[in-house]
mmCIF file of C-alpha atoms and ligand atoms in Angstrom:
data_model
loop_
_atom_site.group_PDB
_atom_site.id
_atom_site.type_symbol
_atom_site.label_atom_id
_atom_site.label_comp_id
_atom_site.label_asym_id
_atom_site.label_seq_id
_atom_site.Cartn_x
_atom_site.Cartn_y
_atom_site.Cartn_z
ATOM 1 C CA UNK A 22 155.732 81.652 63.159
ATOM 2 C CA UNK A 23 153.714 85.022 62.673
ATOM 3 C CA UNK A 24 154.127 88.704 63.144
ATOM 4 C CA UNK A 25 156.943 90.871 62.761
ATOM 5 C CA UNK A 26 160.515 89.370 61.588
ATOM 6 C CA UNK A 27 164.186 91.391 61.553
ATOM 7 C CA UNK A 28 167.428 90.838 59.875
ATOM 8 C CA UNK A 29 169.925 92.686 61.185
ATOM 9 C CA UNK A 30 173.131 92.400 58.891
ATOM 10 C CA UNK A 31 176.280 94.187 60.590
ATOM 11 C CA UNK A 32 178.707 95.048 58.218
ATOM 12 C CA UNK A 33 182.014 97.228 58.433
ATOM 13 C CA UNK A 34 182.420 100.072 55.472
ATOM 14 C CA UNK A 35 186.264 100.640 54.202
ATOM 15 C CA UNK A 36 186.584 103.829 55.356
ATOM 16 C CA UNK A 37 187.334 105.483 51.993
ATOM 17 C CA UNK A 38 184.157 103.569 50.069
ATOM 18 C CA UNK A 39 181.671 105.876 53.321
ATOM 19 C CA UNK A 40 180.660 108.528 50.660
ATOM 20 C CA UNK A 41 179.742 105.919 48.213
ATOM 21 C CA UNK A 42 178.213 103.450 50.730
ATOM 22 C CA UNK A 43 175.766 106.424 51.859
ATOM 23 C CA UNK A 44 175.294 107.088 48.027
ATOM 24 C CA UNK A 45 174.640 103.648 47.429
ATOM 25 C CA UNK A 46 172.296 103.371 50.569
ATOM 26 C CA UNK A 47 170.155 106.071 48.957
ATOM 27 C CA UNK A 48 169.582 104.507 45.677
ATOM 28 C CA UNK A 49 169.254 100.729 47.170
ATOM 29 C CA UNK A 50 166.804 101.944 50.184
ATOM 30 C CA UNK A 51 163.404 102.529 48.187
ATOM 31 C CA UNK A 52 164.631 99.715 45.686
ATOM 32 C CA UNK A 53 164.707 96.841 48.477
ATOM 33 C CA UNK A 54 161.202 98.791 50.054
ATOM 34 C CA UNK A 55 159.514 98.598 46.641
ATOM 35 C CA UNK A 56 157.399 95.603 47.757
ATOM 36 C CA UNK A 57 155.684 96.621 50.493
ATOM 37 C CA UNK A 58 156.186 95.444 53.980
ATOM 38 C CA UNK A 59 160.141 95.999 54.116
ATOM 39 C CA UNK A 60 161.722 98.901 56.345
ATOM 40 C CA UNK A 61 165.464 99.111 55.831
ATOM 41 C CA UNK A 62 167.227 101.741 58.723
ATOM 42 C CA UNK A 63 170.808 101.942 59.764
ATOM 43 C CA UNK A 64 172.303 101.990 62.694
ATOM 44 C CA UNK A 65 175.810 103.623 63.744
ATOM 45 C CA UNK A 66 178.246 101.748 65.725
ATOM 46 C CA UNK A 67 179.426 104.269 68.701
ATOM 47 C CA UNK A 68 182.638 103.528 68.797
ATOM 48 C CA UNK A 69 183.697 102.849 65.062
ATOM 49 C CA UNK A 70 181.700 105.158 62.912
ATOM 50 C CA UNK A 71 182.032 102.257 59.568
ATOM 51 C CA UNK A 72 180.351 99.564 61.949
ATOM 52 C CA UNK A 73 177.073 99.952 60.451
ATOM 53 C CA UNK A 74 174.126 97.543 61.328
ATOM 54 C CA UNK A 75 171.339 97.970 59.010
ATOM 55 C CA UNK A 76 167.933 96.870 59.905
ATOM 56 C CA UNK A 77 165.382 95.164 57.718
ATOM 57 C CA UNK A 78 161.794 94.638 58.922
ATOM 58 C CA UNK A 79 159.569 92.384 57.199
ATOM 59 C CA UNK A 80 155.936 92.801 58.279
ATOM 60 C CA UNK A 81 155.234 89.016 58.161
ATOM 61 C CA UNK A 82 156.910 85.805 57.207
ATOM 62 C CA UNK A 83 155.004 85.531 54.002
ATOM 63 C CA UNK A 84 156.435 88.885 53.143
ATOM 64 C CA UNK A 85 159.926 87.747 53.935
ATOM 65 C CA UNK A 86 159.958 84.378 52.064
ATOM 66 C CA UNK A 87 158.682 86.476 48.998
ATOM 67 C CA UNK A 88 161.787 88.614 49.519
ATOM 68 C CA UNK A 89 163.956 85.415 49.275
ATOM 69 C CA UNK A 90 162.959 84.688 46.213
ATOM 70 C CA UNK A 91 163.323 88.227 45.089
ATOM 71 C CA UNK A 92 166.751 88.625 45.874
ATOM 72 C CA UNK A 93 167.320 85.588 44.254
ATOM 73 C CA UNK A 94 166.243 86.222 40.378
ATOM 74 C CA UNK A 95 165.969 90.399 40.303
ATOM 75 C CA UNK A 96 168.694 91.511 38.398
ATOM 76 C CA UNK A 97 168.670 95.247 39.373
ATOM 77 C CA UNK A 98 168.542 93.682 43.501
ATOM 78 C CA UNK A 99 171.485 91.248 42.691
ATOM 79 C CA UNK A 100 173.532 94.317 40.941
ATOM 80 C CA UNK A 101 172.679 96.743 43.684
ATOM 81 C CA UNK A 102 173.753 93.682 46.237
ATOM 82 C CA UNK A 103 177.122 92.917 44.571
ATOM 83 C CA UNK A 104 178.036 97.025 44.477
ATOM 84 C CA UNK A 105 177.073 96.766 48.438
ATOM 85 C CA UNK A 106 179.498 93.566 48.905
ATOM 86 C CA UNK A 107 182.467 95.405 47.284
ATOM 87 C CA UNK A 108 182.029 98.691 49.979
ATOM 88 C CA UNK A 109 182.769 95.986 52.843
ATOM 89 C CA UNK A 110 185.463 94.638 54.698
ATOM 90 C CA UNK A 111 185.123 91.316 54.759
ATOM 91 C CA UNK A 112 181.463 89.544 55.231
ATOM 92 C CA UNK A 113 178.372 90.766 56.897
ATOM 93 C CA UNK A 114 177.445 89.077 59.758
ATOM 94 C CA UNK A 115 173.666 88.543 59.751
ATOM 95 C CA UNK A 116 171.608 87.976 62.928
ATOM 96 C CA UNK A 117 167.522 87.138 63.391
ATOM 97 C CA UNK A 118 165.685 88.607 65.512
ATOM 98 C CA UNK A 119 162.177 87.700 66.173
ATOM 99 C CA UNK A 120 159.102 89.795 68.307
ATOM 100 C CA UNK A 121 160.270 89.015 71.357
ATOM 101 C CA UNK A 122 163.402 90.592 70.678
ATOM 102 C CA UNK A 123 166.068 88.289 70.961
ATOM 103 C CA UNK A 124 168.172 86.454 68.393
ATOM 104 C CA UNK A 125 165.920 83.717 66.624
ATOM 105 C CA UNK A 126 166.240 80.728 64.406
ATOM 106 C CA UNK A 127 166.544 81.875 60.634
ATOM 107 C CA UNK A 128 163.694 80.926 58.778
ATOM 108 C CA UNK A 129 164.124 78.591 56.011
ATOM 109 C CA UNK A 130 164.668 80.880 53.101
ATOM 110 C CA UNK A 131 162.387 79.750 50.284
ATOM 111 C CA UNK A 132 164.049 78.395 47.402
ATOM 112 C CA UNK A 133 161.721 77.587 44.033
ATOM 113 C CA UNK A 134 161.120 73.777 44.118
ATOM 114 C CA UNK A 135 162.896 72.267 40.940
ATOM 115 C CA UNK A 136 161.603 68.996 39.113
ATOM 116 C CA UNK A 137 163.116 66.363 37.137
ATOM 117 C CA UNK A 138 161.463 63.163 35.382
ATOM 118 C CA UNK A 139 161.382 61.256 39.203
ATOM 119 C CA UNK A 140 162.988 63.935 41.454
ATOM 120 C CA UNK A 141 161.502 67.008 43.142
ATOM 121 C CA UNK A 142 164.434 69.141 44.882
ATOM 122 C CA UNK A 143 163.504 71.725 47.309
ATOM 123 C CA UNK A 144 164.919 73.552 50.585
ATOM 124 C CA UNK A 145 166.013 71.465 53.286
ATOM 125 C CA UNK A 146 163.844 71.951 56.954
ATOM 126 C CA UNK A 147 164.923 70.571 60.425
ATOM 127 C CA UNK A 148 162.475 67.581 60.293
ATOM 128 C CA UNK A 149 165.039 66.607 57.334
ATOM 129 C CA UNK A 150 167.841 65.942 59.641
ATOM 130 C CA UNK A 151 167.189 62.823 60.930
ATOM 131 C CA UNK A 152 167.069 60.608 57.624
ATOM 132 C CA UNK A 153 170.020 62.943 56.160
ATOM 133 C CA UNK A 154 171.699 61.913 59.507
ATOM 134 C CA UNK A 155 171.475 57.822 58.674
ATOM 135 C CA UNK A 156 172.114 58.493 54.816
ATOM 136 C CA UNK A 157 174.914 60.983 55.661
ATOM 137 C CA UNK A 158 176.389 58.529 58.308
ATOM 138 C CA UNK A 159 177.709 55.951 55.668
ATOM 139 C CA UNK A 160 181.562 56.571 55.937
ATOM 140 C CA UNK A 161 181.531 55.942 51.965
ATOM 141 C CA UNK A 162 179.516 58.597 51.728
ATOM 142 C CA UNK A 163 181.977 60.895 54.100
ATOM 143 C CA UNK A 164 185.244 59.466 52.451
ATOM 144 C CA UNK A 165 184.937 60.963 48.868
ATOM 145 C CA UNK A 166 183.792 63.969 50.312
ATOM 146 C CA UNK A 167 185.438 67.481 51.505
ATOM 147 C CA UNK A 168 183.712 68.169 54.499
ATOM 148 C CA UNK A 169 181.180 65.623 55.686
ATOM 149 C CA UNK A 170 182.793 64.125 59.116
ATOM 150 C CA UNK A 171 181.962 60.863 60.417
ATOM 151 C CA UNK A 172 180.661 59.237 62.744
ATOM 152 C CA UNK A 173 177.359 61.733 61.853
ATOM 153 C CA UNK A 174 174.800 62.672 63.613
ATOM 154 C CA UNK A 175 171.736 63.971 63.812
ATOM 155 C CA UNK A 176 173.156 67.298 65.858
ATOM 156 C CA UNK A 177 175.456 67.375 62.550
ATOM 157 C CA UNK A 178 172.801 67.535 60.038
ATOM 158 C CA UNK A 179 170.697 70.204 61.870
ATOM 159 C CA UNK A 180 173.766 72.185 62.292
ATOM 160 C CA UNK A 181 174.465 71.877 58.427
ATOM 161 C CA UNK A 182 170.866 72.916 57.542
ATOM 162 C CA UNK A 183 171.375 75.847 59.636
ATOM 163 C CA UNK A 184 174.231 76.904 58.203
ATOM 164 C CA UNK A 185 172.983 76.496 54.808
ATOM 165 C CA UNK A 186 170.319 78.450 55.523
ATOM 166 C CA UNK A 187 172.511 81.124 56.935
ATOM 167 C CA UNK A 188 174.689 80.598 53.314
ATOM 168 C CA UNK A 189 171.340 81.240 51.213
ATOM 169 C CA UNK A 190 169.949 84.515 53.254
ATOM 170 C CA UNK A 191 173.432 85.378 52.794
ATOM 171 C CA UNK A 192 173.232 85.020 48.917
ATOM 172 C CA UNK A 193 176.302 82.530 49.092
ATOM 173 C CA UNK A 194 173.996 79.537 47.154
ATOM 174 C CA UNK A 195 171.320 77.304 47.564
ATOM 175 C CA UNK A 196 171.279 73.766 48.775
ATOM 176 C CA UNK A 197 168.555 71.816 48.095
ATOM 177 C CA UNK A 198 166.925 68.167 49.497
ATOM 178 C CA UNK A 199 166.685 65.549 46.491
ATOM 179 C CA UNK A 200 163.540 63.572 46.806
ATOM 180 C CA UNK A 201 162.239 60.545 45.213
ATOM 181 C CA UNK A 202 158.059 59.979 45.748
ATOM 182 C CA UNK A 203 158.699 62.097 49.171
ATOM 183 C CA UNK A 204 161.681 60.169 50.290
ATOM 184 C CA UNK A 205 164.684 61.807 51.251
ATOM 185 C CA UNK A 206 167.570 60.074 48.680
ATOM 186 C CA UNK A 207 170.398 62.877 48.599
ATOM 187 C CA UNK A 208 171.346 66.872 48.547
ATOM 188 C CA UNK A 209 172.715 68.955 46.062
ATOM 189 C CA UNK A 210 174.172 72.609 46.368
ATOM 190 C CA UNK A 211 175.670 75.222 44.628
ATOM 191 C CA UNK A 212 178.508 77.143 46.641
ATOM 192 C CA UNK A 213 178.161 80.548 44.988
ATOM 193 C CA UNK A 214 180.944 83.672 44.578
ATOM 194 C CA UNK A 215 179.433 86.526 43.203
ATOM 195 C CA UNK A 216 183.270 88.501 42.679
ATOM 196 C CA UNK A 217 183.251 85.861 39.697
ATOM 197 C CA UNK A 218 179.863 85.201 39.297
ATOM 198 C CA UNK A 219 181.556 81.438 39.908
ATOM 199 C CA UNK A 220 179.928 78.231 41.841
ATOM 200 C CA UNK A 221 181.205 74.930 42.951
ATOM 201 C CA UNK A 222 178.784 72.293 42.364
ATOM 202 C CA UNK A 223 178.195 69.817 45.788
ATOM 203 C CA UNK A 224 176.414 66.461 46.180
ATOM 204 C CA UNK A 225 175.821 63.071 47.750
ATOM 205 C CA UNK A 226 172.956 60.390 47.442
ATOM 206 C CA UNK A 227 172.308 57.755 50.259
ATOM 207 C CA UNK A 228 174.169 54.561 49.241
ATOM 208 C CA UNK A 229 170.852 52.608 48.932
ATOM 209 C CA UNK A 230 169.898 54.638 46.227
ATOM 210 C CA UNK A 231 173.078 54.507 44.011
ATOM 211 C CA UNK A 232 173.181 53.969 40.456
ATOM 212 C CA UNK A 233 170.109 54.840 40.017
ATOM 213 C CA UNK A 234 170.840 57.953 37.710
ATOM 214 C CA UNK A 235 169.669 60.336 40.653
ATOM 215 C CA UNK A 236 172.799 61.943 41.178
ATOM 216 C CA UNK A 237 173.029 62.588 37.320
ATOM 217 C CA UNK A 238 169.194 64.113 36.762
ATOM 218 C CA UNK A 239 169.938 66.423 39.965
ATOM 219 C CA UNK A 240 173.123 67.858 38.629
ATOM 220 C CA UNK A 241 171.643 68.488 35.619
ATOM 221 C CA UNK A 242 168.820 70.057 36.982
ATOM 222 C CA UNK A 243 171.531 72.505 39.290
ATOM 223 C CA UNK A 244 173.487 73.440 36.734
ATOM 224 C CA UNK A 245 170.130 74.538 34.076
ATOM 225 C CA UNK A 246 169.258 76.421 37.808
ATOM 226 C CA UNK A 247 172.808 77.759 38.392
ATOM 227 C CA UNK A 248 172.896 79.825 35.037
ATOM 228 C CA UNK A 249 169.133 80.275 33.518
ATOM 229 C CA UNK A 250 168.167 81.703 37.138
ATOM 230 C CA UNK A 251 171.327 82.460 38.706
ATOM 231 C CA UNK A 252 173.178 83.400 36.300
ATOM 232 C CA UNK A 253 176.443 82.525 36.953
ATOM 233 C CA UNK A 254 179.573 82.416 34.073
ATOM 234 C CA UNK A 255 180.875 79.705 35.113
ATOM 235 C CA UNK A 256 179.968 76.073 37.263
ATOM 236 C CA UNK A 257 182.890 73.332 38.442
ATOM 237 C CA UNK A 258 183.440 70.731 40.943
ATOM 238 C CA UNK A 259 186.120 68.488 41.726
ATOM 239 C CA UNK A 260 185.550 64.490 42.726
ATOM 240 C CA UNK A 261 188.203 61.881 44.282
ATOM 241 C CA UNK A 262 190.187 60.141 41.342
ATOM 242 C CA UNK A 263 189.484 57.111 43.406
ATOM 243 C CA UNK A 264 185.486 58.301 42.933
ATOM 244 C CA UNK A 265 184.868 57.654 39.383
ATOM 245 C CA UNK A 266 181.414 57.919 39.476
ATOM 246 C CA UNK A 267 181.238 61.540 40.383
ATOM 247 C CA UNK A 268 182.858 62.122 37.386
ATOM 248 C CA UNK A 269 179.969 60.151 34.927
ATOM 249 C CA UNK A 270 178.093 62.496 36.774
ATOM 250 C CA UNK A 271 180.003 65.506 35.974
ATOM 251 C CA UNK A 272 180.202 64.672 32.518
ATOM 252 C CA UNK A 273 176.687 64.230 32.032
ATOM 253 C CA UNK A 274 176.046 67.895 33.880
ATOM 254 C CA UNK A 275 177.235 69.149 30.842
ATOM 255 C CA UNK A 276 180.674 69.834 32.368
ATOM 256 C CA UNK A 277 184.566 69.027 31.125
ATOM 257 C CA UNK A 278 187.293 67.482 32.817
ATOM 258 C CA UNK A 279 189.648 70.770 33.267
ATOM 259 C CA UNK A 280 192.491 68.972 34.929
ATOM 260 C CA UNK A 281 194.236 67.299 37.701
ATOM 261 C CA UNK A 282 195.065 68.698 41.152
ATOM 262 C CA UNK A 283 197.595 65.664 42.162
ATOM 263 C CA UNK A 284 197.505 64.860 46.170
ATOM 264 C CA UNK A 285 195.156 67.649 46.698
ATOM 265 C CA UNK A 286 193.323 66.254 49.758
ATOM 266 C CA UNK A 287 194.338 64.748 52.563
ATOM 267 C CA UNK A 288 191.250 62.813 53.701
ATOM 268 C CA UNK A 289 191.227 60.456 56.983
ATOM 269 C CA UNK A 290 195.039 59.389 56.400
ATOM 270 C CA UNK A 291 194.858 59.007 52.262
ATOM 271 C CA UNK A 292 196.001 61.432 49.944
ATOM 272 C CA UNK A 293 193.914 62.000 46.988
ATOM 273 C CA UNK A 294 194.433 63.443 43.458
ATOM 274 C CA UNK A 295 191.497 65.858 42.129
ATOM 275 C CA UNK A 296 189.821 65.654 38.920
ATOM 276 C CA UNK A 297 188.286 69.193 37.717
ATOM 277 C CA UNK A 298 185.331 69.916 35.931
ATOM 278 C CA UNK A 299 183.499 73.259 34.893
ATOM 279 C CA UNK A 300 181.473 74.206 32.271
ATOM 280 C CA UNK A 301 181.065 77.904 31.006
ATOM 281 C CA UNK A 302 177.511 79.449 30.667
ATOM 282 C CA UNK A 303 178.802 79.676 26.430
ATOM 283 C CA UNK A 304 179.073 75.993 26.713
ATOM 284 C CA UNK A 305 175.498 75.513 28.553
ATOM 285 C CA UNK A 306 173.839 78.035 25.881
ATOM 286 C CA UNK A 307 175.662 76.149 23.097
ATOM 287 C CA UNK A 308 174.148 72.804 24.192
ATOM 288 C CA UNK A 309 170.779 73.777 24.948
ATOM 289 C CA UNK A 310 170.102 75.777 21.463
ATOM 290 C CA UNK A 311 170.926 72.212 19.912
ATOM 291 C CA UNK A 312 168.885 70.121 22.143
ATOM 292 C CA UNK A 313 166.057 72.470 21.439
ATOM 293 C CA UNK A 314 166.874 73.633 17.341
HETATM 294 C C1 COA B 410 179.026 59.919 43.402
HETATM 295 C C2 COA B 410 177.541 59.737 43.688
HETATM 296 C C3 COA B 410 176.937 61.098 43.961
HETATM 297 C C4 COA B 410 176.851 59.133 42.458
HETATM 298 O O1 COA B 410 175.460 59.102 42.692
HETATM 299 P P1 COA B 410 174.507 58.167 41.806
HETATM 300 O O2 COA B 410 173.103 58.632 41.993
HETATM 301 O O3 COA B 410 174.794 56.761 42.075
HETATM 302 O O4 COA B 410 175.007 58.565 40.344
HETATM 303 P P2 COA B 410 174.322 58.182 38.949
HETATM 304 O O5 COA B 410 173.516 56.913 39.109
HETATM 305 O O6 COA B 410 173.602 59.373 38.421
HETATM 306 O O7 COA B 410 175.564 57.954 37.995
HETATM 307 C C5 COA B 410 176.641 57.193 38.418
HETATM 308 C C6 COA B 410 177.239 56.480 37.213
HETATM 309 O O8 COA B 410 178.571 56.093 37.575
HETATM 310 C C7 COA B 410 178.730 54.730 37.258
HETATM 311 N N1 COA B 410 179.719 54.166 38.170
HETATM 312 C C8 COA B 410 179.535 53.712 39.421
HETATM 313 N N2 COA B 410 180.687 53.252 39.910
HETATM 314 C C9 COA B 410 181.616 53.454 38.952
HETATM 315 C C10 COA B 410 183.003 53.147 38.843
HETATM 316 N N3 COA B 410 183.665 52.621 39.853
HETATM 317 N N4 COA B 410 183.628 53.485 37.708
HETATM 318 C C11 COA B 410 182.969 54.060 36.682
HETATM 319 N N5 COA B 410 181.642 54.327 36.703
HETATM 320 C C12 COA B 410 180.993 54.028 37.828
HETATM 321 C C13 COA B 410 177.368 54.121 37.447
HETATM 322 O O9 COA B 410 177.260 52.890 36.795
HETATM 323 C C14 COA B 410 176.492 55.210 36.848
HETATM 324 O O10 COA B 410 176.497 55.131 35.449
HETATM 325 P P3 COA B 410 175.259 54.393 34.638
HETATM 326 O O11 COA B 410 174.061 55.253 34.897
HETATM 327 O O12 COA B 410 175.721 54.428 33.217
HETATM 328 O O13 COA B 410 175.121 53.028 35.209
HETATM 329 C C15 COA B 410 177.293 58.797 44.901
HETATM 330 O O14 COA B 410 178.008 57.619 44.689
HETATM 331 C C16 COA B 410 177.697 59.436 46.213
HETATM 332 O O15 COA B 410 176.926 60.147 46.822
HETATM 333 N N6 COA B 410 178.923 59.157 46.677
HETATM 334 C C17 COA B 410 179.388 59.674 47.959
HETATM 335 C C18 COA B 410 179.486 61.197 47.984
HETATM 336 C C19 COA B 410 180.203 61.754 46.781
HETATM 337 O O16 COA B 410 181.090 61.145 46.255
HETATM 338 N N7 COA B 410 179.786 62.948 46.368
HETATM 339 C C20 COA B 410 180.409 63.602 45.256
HETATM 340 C C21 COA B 410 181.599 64.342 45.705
HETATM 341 S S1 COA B 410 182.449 65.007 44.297
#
């Protein structure tokens, strides 16, 4: 895809943040333009003056994935984006819109690849939805899990992507592919919350490739990702008790059990206790100064 590329993110002030909204718009404006390639304008709703939609034009796609990225590690963006967030009521709702003017197909944002010893993780992309689909369709796999349903398709698994790439434009985390020599074994995501500078750690790997460590070297990989780039306070995640292997997993993340949330979940008919994990960025500092001192 080529040539000119909108987000348009609609977002409703409170009514007694509008003077420091417009204040904020000022400052932010020439920041997010810096670049090159980006126009930001604003748009007033007729018939509520706080329904705002502003407008951001990207010149090209490459100038738009190197925006991603941007957003992603500049601290001065990510302050200036969390001020923005705190103005609103509720969430922005972001739309695409392409040349032809009409609503479009979000791009895949572009997340940095990360490697491990055998494992290259990088954004997910609709060709990815078919072997998700049969990995994703093991009911083992969707039992000692939150969301995934089952049976599982491959409708399912482009949905998901979509939405995940909605969830990363959004700045709400990334969720990456977990590869092994260019096959598809897993995913892994972080669920960022910026209020608490907080993210829940997510994962599954295809049952033909369990015990394998895979699941281990991508969390670890996530978590080194979730606070040297992120940088997030504090990471967590909560397996099955009947799902012990989540929590070897956990545990070698770097994380601490926290606790037990007893008949937590309701999953397909069986109640299930949660075990909690997190680790604190202290803790993550603490252990990499004496891996590398
Ligand atoms: C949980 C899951 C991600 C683990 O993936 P994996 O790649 O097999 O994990 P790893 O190989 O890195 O580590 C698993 C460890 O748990 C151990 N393990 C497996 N079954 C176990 C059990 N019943 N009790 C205790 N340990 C167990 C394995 O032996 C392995 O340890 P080892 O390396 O010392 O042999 C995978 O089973 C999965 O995707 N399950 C379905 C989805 C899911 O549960 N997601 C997590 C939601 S919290």
């Amino acid at each position: 895809m080529s040539g000119k590329f909108e987000l348009h993110l609609r977002v409703r002030v409170k009514p007694e943040s509008r003077p420091a909204f417009e204040a904020l718009l000022r400052e932010a404006i020439p920041v997010y333009e810096r670049p090159g390639g980006i126009r930001v304008r604003v748009v007033q709703g007729l018939d509520d003056p706080n329904q705002l939609t502003e407008i951001v034009e990207y010149a090209d796609r490459r100038v738009y994935q190197a925006d991603q990225l941007r957003v992603e590690s500049d601290p001065e963006l990510k302050g200036l984006l969390a001020r923005w967030r705190q103005l609103l009521v509720g969430q922005p709702r972001v739309e695409f819109w392409s040349d032809a003017s009409a609503p479009c197909t979000p791009w895949p944002p572009t997340l940095p690849e990360l490697r491990t010893d055998r494992l290259l993780l990088r954004a997910f992309e609709e060709r990815d939805a078919y072997p998700a689909a049969m990995l994703c369709g093991d009911f083992e796999i969707a039992a000692t899990t939150l969301l995934i349903p089952h049976p599982y398709s491959r409708d399912h698994a482009i949905g998901w992507i979509r939405m995940h790439h909605r969830a990363m434009i959004e700045g709400r985390g990334p969720t990456y592919v977990i590869t092994c020599d260019g096959d598809l074994v897993g995913a892994i995501g972080l669920m960022v919350d910026r209020t608490h500078e907080r993210a829940e750690l997510g994962y599954w790997i295809g049952k033909a490739h369990w015990n394998r460590g895979f699941a281990s070297e991508a969390a670890r990989a996530m978590v080194d990702h979730g606070f040297d780039v992120l940088k997030l306070e504090r990471i967590f995640a909560g397996h099955y008790a009947a799902n012990p292997a989540s929590g070897v997993v956990l545990k070698r993340a770097g994380m601490s059990h926290e606790g037990t949330q007893r008949r937590h979940v309701l999953r397909f008919g069986v109640w299930h206790d949660l075990e909690m994990f997190g680790v604190l960025r202290s803790d993550w500092l603490l252990t990499r100064a004496e891996v590398s001192g």
